[in-house]
XYZ file of C-alpha atoms in Angstrom:
641
model
C 11.101 49.921 -33.143
C 11.096 47.760 -30.020
C 14.267 47.877 -27.924
C 15.108 44.230 -28.607
C 13.114 42.775 -31.487
C 10.565 43.484 -34.169
C 10.040 39.775 -34.871
C 11.125 36.466 -33.371
C 13.645 34.175 -35.027
C 10.801 32.053 -36.406
C 8.694 34.810 -37.974
C 10.494 35.936 -41.123
C 9.711 34.667 -44.608
C 9.750 35.853 -48.246
C 7.034 38.430 -47.570
C 9.525 40.349 -45.377
C 12.216 40.685 -48.054
C 13.534 44.254 -48.190
C 12.302 45.138 -44.695
C 14.538 46.377 -41.873
C 14.126 44.122 -38.833
C 15.529 43.754 -35.332
C 16.193 40.309 -33.862
C 17.553 39.152 -30.497
C 18.763 35.716 -29.524
C 21.708 33.420 -28.972
C 24.507 32.645 -31.410
C 23.757 29.031 -32.269
C 26.471 28.391 -34.822
C 29.155 30.530 -36.541
C 30.511 29.826 -40.038
C 33.331 31.962 -41.443
C 33.454 31.763 -45.251
C 36.523 33.945 -45.768
C 35.292 37.460 -45.295
C 31.624 36.540 -45.029
C 30.191 35.465 -41.674
C 27.110 33.276 -41.483
C 25.494 32.942 -38.058
C 22.445 30.921 -37.004
C 20.634 33.144 -34.507
C 18.351 31.228 -32.149
C 15.612 32.249 -29.749
C 12.836 30.316 -28.044
C 10.774 30.217 -31.233
C 13.248 29.205 -33.936
C 16.378 29.998 -35.953
C 17.168 32.693 -38.512
C 20.347 32.811 -40.577
C 22.114 36.174 -40.437
C 25.135 37.181 -42.492
C 27.665 39.974 -42.575
C 30.612 40.948 -44.795
C 33.344 43.571 -44.761
C 30.999 46.225 -46.173
C 28.881 46.178 -43.014
C 29.763 48.541 -40.142
C 28.984 45.680 -37.767
C 31.503 43.229 -39.318
C 34.432 43.904 -36.952
C 32.252 43.450 -33.856
C 30.432 40.405 -35.258
C 33.778 38.664 -35.827
C 34.259 38.628 -32.040
C 31.050 36.793 -31.111
C 31.155 33.134 -30.176
C 28.640 30.355 -29.504
C 25.896 31.235 -27.019
C 26.611 34.961 -26.903
C 23.322 36.765 -26.523
C 23.090 39.538 -29.157
C 20.729 41.991 -30.822
C 21.039 42.759 -34.533
C 19.431 45.192 -36.936
C 19.476 44.300 -40.609
C 17.737 43.886 -43.937
C 15.816 40.769 -44.947
C 17.160 39.196 -48.153
C 15.891 36.264 -50.215
C 18.257 33.307 -50.367
C 19.440 31.976 -53.707
C 17.250 29.104 -54.890
C 20.064 26.592 -54.358
C 20.634 27.755 -50.763
C 17.042 27.499 -49.484
C 16.757 25.344 -46.349
C 13.334 23.593 -46.436
C 13.802 22.295 -42.894
C 13.503 25.798 -41.416
C 10.388 28.002 -41.457
C 12.822 30.876 -42.139
C 14.791 28.850 -44.702
C 13.892 31.057 -47.678
C 15.462 34.221 -46.246
C 18.486 35.573 -44.385
C 19.175 38.882 -42.656
C 22.094 41.098 -43.659
C 23.437 42.637 -40.412
C 24.055 46.401 -40.296
C 24.113 46.945 -36.520
C 25.059 44.745 -33.551
C 24.666 44.990 -29.782
C 26.101 42.381 -27.451
C 23.486 41.780 -24.759
C 25.422 39.111 -22.896
C 28.830 37.656 -23.746
C 29.508 34.004 -22.904
C 32.600 32.439 -21.369
C 34.016 29.182 -22.708
C 31.151 26.692 -22.557
C 31.235 23.605 -20.271
C 28.844 21.931 -22.725
C 27.852 22.753 -26.284
C 24.253 23.635 -27.092
C 24.630 23.048 -30.831
C 24.816 19.429 -31.969
C 24.010 16.084 -30.368
C 27.073 15.570 -28.199
C 26.555 13.521 -25.062
C 27.783 14.895 -21.733
C 27.958 13.350 -18.256
C 24.738 13.848 -16.342
C 26.579 15.644 -13.545
C 27.789 18.251 -16.046
C 24.351 18.617 -17.562
C 22.688 19.138 -14.178
C 25.312 21.557 -12.873
C 24.853 23.744 -15.955
C 21.186 22.928 -16.446
C 20.394 26.382 -17.872
C 22.741 25.585 -20.763
C 21.409 22.051 -21.103
C 17.885 23.466 -21.300
C 18.846 25.544 -24.343
C 19.282 22.330 -26.346
C 16.504 21.486 -28.765
C 15.521 18.183 -27.197
C 15.141 19.702 -23.722
C 13.277 22.705 -25.114
C 10.842 20.325 -26.813
C 10.428 18.224 -23.658
C 9.626 21.220 -21.450
C 7.153 22.640 -23.945
C 5.518 19.229 -24.183
C 5.222 19.147 -20.403
C 3.647 22.604 -20.324
C 1.157 21.673 -23.027
C 0.263 18.369 -21.327
C -0.502 20.170 -18.054
C -2.613 22.767 -19.867
C -4.527 19.995 -21.657
C -5.135 18.139 -18.387
C -6.482 21.278 -16.742
C -8.872 21.980 -19.591
C -10.120 18.404 -19.701
C -10.801 18.406 -15.942
C -12.621 21.762 -16.072
C -14.702 20.450 -18.982
C -15.755 17.508 -16.781
C -17.073 19.830 -14.087
C -14.123 19.650 -11.691
C -12.937 22.654 -9.682
C -9.270 23.291 -8.955
C -8.383 23.890 -5.299
C -4.953 24.195 -3.686
C -4.054 22.227 -0.565
C -1.334 23.088 2.011
C 2.351 22.581 1.326
C 3.342 22.754 4.992
C 1.344 20.186 6.942
C 1.558 17.222 9.321
C 3.376 13.975 8.643
C 1.258 11.103 7.289
C 2.111 7.609 6.012
C 2.015 7.429 2.212
C 4.533 4.654 1.762
C 7.700 6.803 1.739
C 9.756 8.998 4.060
C 8.628 12.531 4.770
C 10.674 15.666 4.306
C 10.454 17.287 7.725
C 10.454 21.057 8.293
C 11.455 22.289 11.782
C 9.207 24.891 13.388
C 10.803 28.083 14.704
C 7.727 29.053 16.728
C 7.299 25.584 18.224
C 10.791 24.343 19.140
C 11.281 20.604 18.826
C 8.230 20.151 16.621
C 8.169 19.594 12.880
C 5.942 20.125 9.904
C 6.159 17.839 6.865
C 6.025 18.495 3.168
C 3.031 16.518 1.828
C 3.742 13.196 0.155
C 0.363 13.762 -1.536
C -2.759 15.841 -0.843
C -4.451 12.603 0.307
C -6.016 13.698 3.587
C -6.872 17.204 2.447
C -8.663 16.083 -0.704
C -10.740 13.700 1.393
C -11.588 16.562 3.731
C -12.635 18.629 0.695
C -15.199 15.907 -0.041
C -16.391 15.978 3.585
C -16.707 19.752 3.153
C -19.371 19.236 0.490
C -17.423 19.948 -2.702
C -18.324 17.296 -5.262
C -15.374 17.277 -7.676
C -11.852 18.451 -6.879
C -8.599 18.441 -8.795
C -5.242 20.175 -8.776
C -1.834 19.938 -10.398
C -0.247 19.059 -7.084
C 3.409 19.116 -6.024
C 4.285 16.115 -3.863
C 7.396 15.496 -1.783
C 8.880 12.122 -0.893
C 12.317 11.306 0.435
C 12.839 8.283 -1.818
C 15.692 6.408 -3.384
C 15.977 7.595 -7.003
C 15.195 5.480 -10.045
C 15.182 6.250 -13.741
C 11.385 6.685 -13.611
C 11.188 8.407 -10.205
C 12.452 11.677 -8.767
C 14.141 11.373 -5.350
C 12.575 14.528 -3.925
C 9.520 16.040 -5.555
C 7.114 15.343 -8.388
C 3.825 16.594 -9.768
C 0.551 14.761 -10.171
C -2.923 15.367 -11.521
C -4.785 14.841 -8.272
C -8.569 14.316 -8.222
C -11.354 13.253 -5.874
C -15.109 12.758 -6.307
C -18.060 12.187 -3.968
C -20.809 9.576 -4.295
C -18.886 7.426 -6.746
C -18.001 3.792 -7.279
C -14.695 2.452 -8.531
C -16.065 2.253 -12.077
C -17.190 5.903 -11.904
C -13.589 6.935 -11.227
C -12.379 4.818 -14.161
C -14.997 6.307 -16.478
C -13.973 9.832 -15.457
C -10.186 9.723 -15.578
C -9.721 7.249 -18.483
C -10.871 9.663 -21.241
C -8.633 12.383 -19.768
C -5.535 10.156 -19.883
C -6.428 8.680 -23.281
C -7.086 12.168 -24.685
C -3.702 13.446 -23.549
C -1.919 10.470 -25.120
C -3.870 10.850 -28.359
C -3.098 14.576 -28.451
C 0.615 14.343 -27.711
C 1.527 10.739 -28.582
C 2.937 11.563 -31.990
C 0.569 9.289 -33.866
C 1.268 6.171 -31.812
C -1.754 3.915 -31.296
C -3.690 4.560 -28.074
C -6.003 1.815 -26.865
C -9.572 3.069 -26.422
C -10.579 3.413 -22.724
C -13.437 0.928 -23.103
C -10.839 -1.647 -24.156
C -8.584 -1.166 -21.121
C -8.716 -4.501 -19.270
C -9.241 -4.732 -15.526
C -6.739 -7.249 -14.154
C -6.591 -8.371 -10.543
C -3.366 -7.709 -8.651
C -2.805 -11.457 -8.188
C -3.387 -12.248 -11.875
C -1.027 -9.447 -12.911
C 1.692 -10.920 -10.697
C 1.065 -14.398 -12.137
C 0.788 -13.457 -15.815
C 3.298 -10.620 -15.997
C 5.458 -10.769 -12.858
C 4.542 -7.178 -11.959
C 1.576 -4.999 -11.002
C 2.455 -2.577 -13.808
C 2.479 -4.842 -16.867
C 3.474 -3.832 -20.374
C 0.617 -5.197 -22.471
C 2.355 -4.270 -25.720
C 4.157 -7.542 -25.057
C 1.697 -10.424 -25.678
C 3.552 -12.950 -23.500
C 1.457 -14.233 -20.591
C 3.098 -16.520 -18.029
C 1.326 -19.634 -16.766
C 1.562 -22.095 -13.871
C 2.846 -25.484 -15.085
C 3.540 -27.165 -11.735
C 1.567 -30.352 -12.493
C 3.816 -31.208 -15.421
C 6.872 -31.291 -13.141
C 5.361 -32.907 -10.043
C 6.962 -36.365 -9.674
C 8.935 -35.850 -12.893
C 12.470 -36.851 -13.743
C 13.654 -33.279 -13.227
C 14.544 -33.648 -9.559
C 15.166 -29.947 -8.841
C 11.583 -28.927 -9.672
C 10.031 -32.179 -8.410
C 11.575 -31.769 -4.938
C 10.826 -28.058 -4.909
C 7.131 -28.764 -5.401
C 7.112 -30.913 -2.268
C 7.508 -27.703 -0.260
C 4.434 -25.701 0.710
C 3.686 -22.529 -1.257
C 5.924 -23.329 -4.229
C 5.060 -23.536 -7.905
C 6.631 -23.668 -11.348
C 5.822 -20.968 -13.890
C 6.487 -20.930 -17.608
C 7.355 -17.919 -19.760
C 6.369 -18.688 -23.365
C 8.817 -17.382 -25.968
C 7.289 -17.498 -29.465
C 10.063 -17.517 -32.094
C 12.683 -18.087 -29.391
C 13.395 -21.692 -30.301
C 17.157 -21.726 -30.654
C 19.758 -23.014 -28.239
C 21.728 -19.793 -28.615
C 18.785 -17.644 -27.483
C 17.910 -20.056 -24.675
C 21.481 -19.993 -23.366
C 21.440 -16.197 -23.502
C 18.258 -16.037 -21.394
C 19.699 -18.542 -18.945
C 22.693 -16.237 -18.523
C 20.294 -13.312 -17.996
C 18.678 -15.152 -15.072
C 22.095 -15.793 -13.541
C 22.911 -12.078 -13.827
C 19.689 -11.405 -11.903
C 20.889 -13.528 -8.998
C 19.131 -16.805 -9.816
C 20.889 -20.131 -10.517
C 19.424 -19.997 -14.027
C 16.244 -20.748 -15.966
C 15.254 -24.136 -17.285
C 14.150 -24.135 -20.892
C 12.607 -26.248 -23.624
C 12.585 -25.346 -27.299
C 10.753 -27.021 -30.145
C 12.417 -27.630 -33.488
C 11.613 -29.335 -36.764
C 13.445 -32.584 -37.553
C 13.364 -35.009 -40.459
C 12.612 -38.655 -39.834
C 15.804 -40.752 -39.938
C 16.190 -43.276 -42.734
C 15.602 -46.997 -42.253
C 19.347 -47.492 -42.345
C 19.663 -45.176 -39.340
C 17.190 -47.314 -37.396
C 19.068 -50.430 -38.445
C 22.271 -48.955 -37.029
C 20.445 -48.017 -33.822
C 19.102 -51.546 -33.364
C 22.516 -53.001 -34.142
C 24.168 -50.753 -31.559
C 21.688 -51.630 -28.820
C 21.174 -55.327 -29.573
C 22.718 -57.922 -27.272
C 24.917 -60.760 -28.466
C 21.885 -63.098 -28.228
C 19.879 -60.958 -30.648
C 22.666 -60.521 -33.161
C 21.941 -63.978 -34.503
C 18.169 -63.661 -34.722
C 16.236 -64.117 -37.921
C 15.759 -61.253 -40.328
C 12.065 -61.121 -39.406
C 12.844 -60.458 -35.745
C 15.431 -57.845 -36.674
C 12.834 -56.122 -38.877
C 10.410 -56.060 -35.911
C 12.989 -54.428 -33.652
C 13.753 -51.861 -36.356
C 10.056 -50.998 -36.746
C 9.615 -50.725 -32.977
C 12.509 -48.260 -32.835
C 11.015 -46.204 -35.652
C 7.536 -46.215 -34.086
C 8.934 -45.108 -30.743
C 10.819 -42.310 -32.445
C 7.601 -41.186 -34.145
C 5.557 -41.511 -30.938
C 7.955 -39.208 -29.084
C 7.457 -36.452 -31.655
C 4.629 -34.516 -33.321
C 4.130 -35.153 -37.028
C 4.131 -32.015 -39.179
C 3.985 -33.509 -42.657
C 5.406 -36.287 -44.763
C 8.712 -37.176 -43.124
C 8.700 -33.957 -40.981
C 8.318 -33.956 -37.192
C 8.575 -31.559 -34.239
C 10.627 -32.490 -31.196
C 11.299 -30.897 -27.825
C 14.964 -30.133 -27.134
C 17.074 -29.037 -24.206
C 18.166 -30.663 -20.924
C 14.738 -30.147 -19.327
C 12.974 -32.002 -22.148
C 15.268 -35.006 -21.750
C 14.608 -35.134 -18.011
C 10.809 -35.000 -18.044
C 10.143 -36.969 -21.223
C 8.091 -36.428 -24.366
C 4.604 -36.790 -22.843
C 5.144 -34.022 -20.310
C 6.894 -31.726 -22.769
C 4.033 -32.169 -25.245
C 1.480 -31.368 -22.507
C 3.436 -28.200 -21.691
C 3.595 -27.205 -25.352
C -0.144 -27.632 -25.783
C -0.952 -25.711 -22.604
C 1.237 -22.793 -23.700
C 0.034 -22.898 -27.316
C 3.554 -23.124 -28.750
C 4.796 -24.531 -32.048
C 7.930 -25.236 -34.071
C 10.540 -22.518 -33.534
C 9.159 -21.535 -30.115
C 10.581 -21.943 -26.621
C 9.519 -21.761 -22.993
C 11.484 -20.800 -19.895
C 10.796 -22.046 -16.388
C 11.271 -20.624 -12.903
C 10.290 -22.265 -9.628
C 9.998 -21.613 -5.911
C 7.842 -19.332 -3.823
C 6.379 -16.822 -6.290
C 7.430 -13.695 -4.413
C 11.056 -14.850 -4.644
C 11.128 -15.078 -8.435
C 8.177 -13.037 -9.770
C 10.178 -9.861 -10.307
C 12.912 -11.678 -12.245
C 10.277 -13.525 -14.266
C 8.684 -10.191 -15.132
C 12.006 -8.741 -16.275
C 12.740 -11.888 -18.290
C 9.333 -11.562 -19.972
C 10.236 -7.996 -20.958
C 13.637 -8.989 -22.368
C 12.134 -11.890 -24.308
C 9.437 -9.656 -25.790
C 11.959 -7.013 -26.812
C 14.634 -9.338 -28.223
C 12.169 -11.425 -30.205
C 10.404 -8.378 -31.625
C 7.095 -9.282 -29.979
C 6.565 -5.937 -28.225
C 4.671 -3.334 -30.259
C 6.838 -0.229 -29.876
C 4.321 2.016 -31.636
C 1.501 1.718 -29.097
C 0.345 2.878 -25.674
C -1.327 -0.092 -23.950
C -3.273 0.568 -20.736
C -4.623 -1.742 -18.037
C -6.400 -1.146 -14.738
C -4.904 -3.247 -11.947
C -7.582 -3.893 -9.311
C -8.314 -5.949 -6.186
C -5.142 -5.082 -4.302
C -4.670 -6.952 -1.009
C -4.821 -4.564 1.922
C -2.599 -6.592 4.257
C 0.563 -8.675 4.114
C 2.332 -10.891 6.651
C 5.980 -10.414 7.529
C 7.726 -13.707 6.703
C 10.093 -13.394 9.679
C 7.912 -11.975 12.450
C 4.521 -13.255 11.299
C 3.013 -9.828 11.990
C 0.328 -8.377 9.731
C 0.746 -4.869 8.318
C -0.629 -2.803 5.465
C 0.639 -3.906 2.062
C -1.027 -1.044 0.226
C -2.946 2.200 0.916
C -4.358 2.049 4.471
C -7.176 4.470 3.606
C -8.829 2.183 1.028
C -12.305 0.809 1.691
C -12.092 -2.969 2.136
C -14.274 -4.909 -0.271
C -17.098 -6.247 1.886
C -16.758 -3.526 4.501
C -16.690 -4.523 8.169
C -17.668 -8.142 7.411
C -14.497 -8.601 5.344
C -12.342 -7.497 8.288
C -13.659 -10.419 10.386
C -12.061 -12.931 7.973
C -8.409 -13.822 7.336
C -6.636 -10.446 6.866
C -4.554 -11.833 3.995
C -7.770 -12.479 2.043
C -9.048 -8.900 2.414
C -9.037 -6.950 -0.833
C -9.392 -3.206 -1.137
C -11.148 -0.938 -3.589
C -7.731 0.183 -4.713
C -6.504 0.452 -8.273
C -3.587 1.474 -10.463
C -3.442 2.306 -14.154
C -0.441 0.783 -15.905
C 0.875 1.814 -19.313
C 3.808 0.254 -21.181
C 5.328 -1.096 -17.979
C 4.892 2.030 -15.834
C 2.391 2.910 -13.129
C 0.724 6.134 -14.271
C -2.283 6.420 -11.944
C -2.994 5.197 -8.426
C -6.163 5.622 -6.436
C -8.911 4.103 -4.310
C -12.432 4.294 -3.035
C -11.794 5.662 0.444
C -12.662 4.153 3.792
C -15.033 6.911 4.992
C -16.611 5.136 7.979
C -14.794 5.660 11.307
C -15.665 2.243 12.748
C -14.310 0.447 9.657
C -11.206 2.660 9.596
C -10.396 1.992 13.266
C -10.906 -1.758 12.772
C -8.711 -1.786 9.628
C -5.861 -0.085 11.497
C -6.363 -2.336 14.534
C -5.692 -5.428 12.404
C -2.367 -3.877 11.353
C -1.430 -3.222 14.992
C -2.460 0.444 15.287
C -4.684 1.161 18.299
C -7.531 3.674 18.261
C -5.520 6.193 20.283
C -2.632 6.065 17.805
C -4.953 6.472 14.822
C -6.636 9.486 16.424
C -3.238 10.945 17.250
C -1.865 10.529 13.721
C -5.033 11.099 11.686
C -7.242 12.883 14.177
C -8.404 15.528 11.707
C -9.679 12.956 9.229
C -11.115 10.559 11.830
C -13.015 13.397 13.526
C -14.329 14.737 10.208
C -15.751 11.319 9.344
C -17.995 11.549 12.420
C -19.932 14.433 10.853
C -21.553 12.924 7.811
C -18.795 11.913 5.401
C -19.953 10.984 1.886
C -18.684 7.907 0.059
C -15.833 9.180 -2.053
C -12.847 8.127 -4.116
C -10.298 9.383 -6.553
C -6.833 8.946 -7.924
C -3.641 10.743 -8.926
C -1.805 10.591 -12.248
C 1.958 11.127 -12.319
C 2.635 14.019 -14.675
C 6.413 13.528 -14.869
C 6.018 9.872 -15.845
C 3.285 10.613 -18.394
C 5.462 13.234 -20.089
C 8.430 10.844 -19.997
C 6.414 8.286 -21.974
C 5.073 10.858 -24.420
C 8.580 12.261 -25.001
C 9.890 8.711 -25.507
C 12.520 9.175 -22.797
C 13.956 6.487 -20.521
C 14.920 8.854 -17.694
C 12.454 11.081 -15.870
C 15.102 13.791 -15.403
C 14.820 14.495 -19.137
C 11.329 15.964 -18.627
C 11.862 17.852 -15.338
C 13.065 21.426 -15.611
C 15.523 21.375 -12.701
C 15.922 17.800 -11.429
C 18.134 16.448 -8.682
C 20.860 13.948 -9.431
C 20.918 10.298 -8.340
C 22.059 11.319 -4.862
C 19.211 13.829 -4.424
C 21.596 16.760 -4.877
C 21.022 19.997 -6.779
C 24.485 20.605 -8.219
C 23.444 23.908 -9.746
C 22.113 25.486 -6.514
C 24.374 23.469 -4.176
C 21.541 21.844 -2.245
C 21.246 20.419 0.303
C 23.475 22.950 2.022
C 24.756 23.406 5.550
C 22.642 25.709 7.735
C 24.226 28.663 9.460
C 24.660 28.676 13.227
C 22.119 31.477 13.408
C 19.521 29.378 11.572
C 20.149 26.447 13.878
C 19.776 28.672 16.957
C 16.466 30.066 15.663
C 15.168 26.516 15.211
C 16.643 25.200 18.466
C 18.479 22.491 16.533
C 21.901 20.919 16.722
C 23.480 18.921 13.893
C 25.065 15.626 14.887
C 27.776 14.611 12.443
C 27.358 11.050 11.107
C 29.868 8.593 12.475
């Protein structure tokens, strides 16, 4: 028999009854039933119940074991009584009677329990990550990750791609984040960098004549952490192709991503790639307040500035007199209650805005004639109080007709009216025009934000998400994808007026050199992202492969030819020797697995993640270098003030 096991803890069933077996694993749970011990023994594959009583020579030793001891047992497979079968376990029909025990590794008192669903502080979980990883949820997440990567590899090979590895130690390059620098011992005072992405190398692979490249690439960026982003390193499915258009890249990578989500999405609906919309960057910002929209939420924001220009709502009317301002509406189907509107207004205040204006539409019954009589009586002057009955009847009818005119008739005696402070300020004609533009009805609401779009777009996007979630509009059982295209290449600094790159500087401008002779802020790039459920999953571009266009593009952003050649000399020189048109993209593996595992925090799908402060509590990194290491590298550490 094998030194440690004849089967795994998931293998045994009724066909093994009567056999002598050897199992190894961890003590998952111990139950003492007064002279009979029941232990759930767990390994990577599953759980088997073992038992022991006073007749077994192993009983005295087995009484000593505790949770998470690593043990080996020899025993006999027995069938469970019919009433004790556990249908939830593959091994639920049997148990193993222990005759021999060997402790392979005893465990001290545990800082966190593996059995059960107890919650522990993240710092504890990361410090003892090897224990945390024994828990079922983490085991499932890591296996999912492994299977996703294997599926991606197979799908790329099946599409004719070849996997090549690019350097880990390289030169610094701008990818939108800070580099991790590595000091050189052989070249004192000079530094390598860990690659933020294989960007330059994969382009050089295309120049080298290879047609289709991919790799599961580690990338390193010194970034501030977020729930959906690691502060140090991450992995991506990186790919590049020669002689392709933007649509060719979409047609290649979309089935790979869709296939992975169909395979591992747990039955959730996956939109077919041919149905993935292509939305311009500017439209995404307008409609959704973000360039990574969640299309499971049907809400689409609209510009409603004309309805407030010159209106009785002075705040918006005066705002629109300023250049570059507009008013946007967030429709809220089924949100037509003052309580919900007040709650969303408070949300805006928590986001740092003064609030959000709102209008909601409700059903009202037409008042009785007596009510109109009272209204006329209250508003009539002393001269009218003595008028004839006929004149009083006319005033009453005028009041009723005005009441009807200010509302939308729904049925006999039933009307819809706009409510809220905003509605009172701008009047019924404008509120009705807004309602019709937004396609709203009784029981619906709309929220309004104004100013320069960049100042409120992000809050509007978050408000859209909250509204969709709270009103049950967002389809939680779906993966909804969208290509975001037509990214602007440049942006202007509001304070200095200087133009710099807003997005990837290596993207080919749409229109080539001719486009660069126009207003830089109008120049769009062949750059694209794939968004899914509010997350950016893929980013890529058709590359700028012509040296003269590349130098001109950098010149507009204030980078002279000498600086470009100094920083990107390898790429610029390579482009002089017959570079093919090429493009590609990279898909974030960590984020994809996070979505598939239905997790809100990316650290739940990374084997050994850093904490929020980019610290590895388990390995005590970053650590202080020794004096000898510093001398070898000709470095001196300056303590922060």
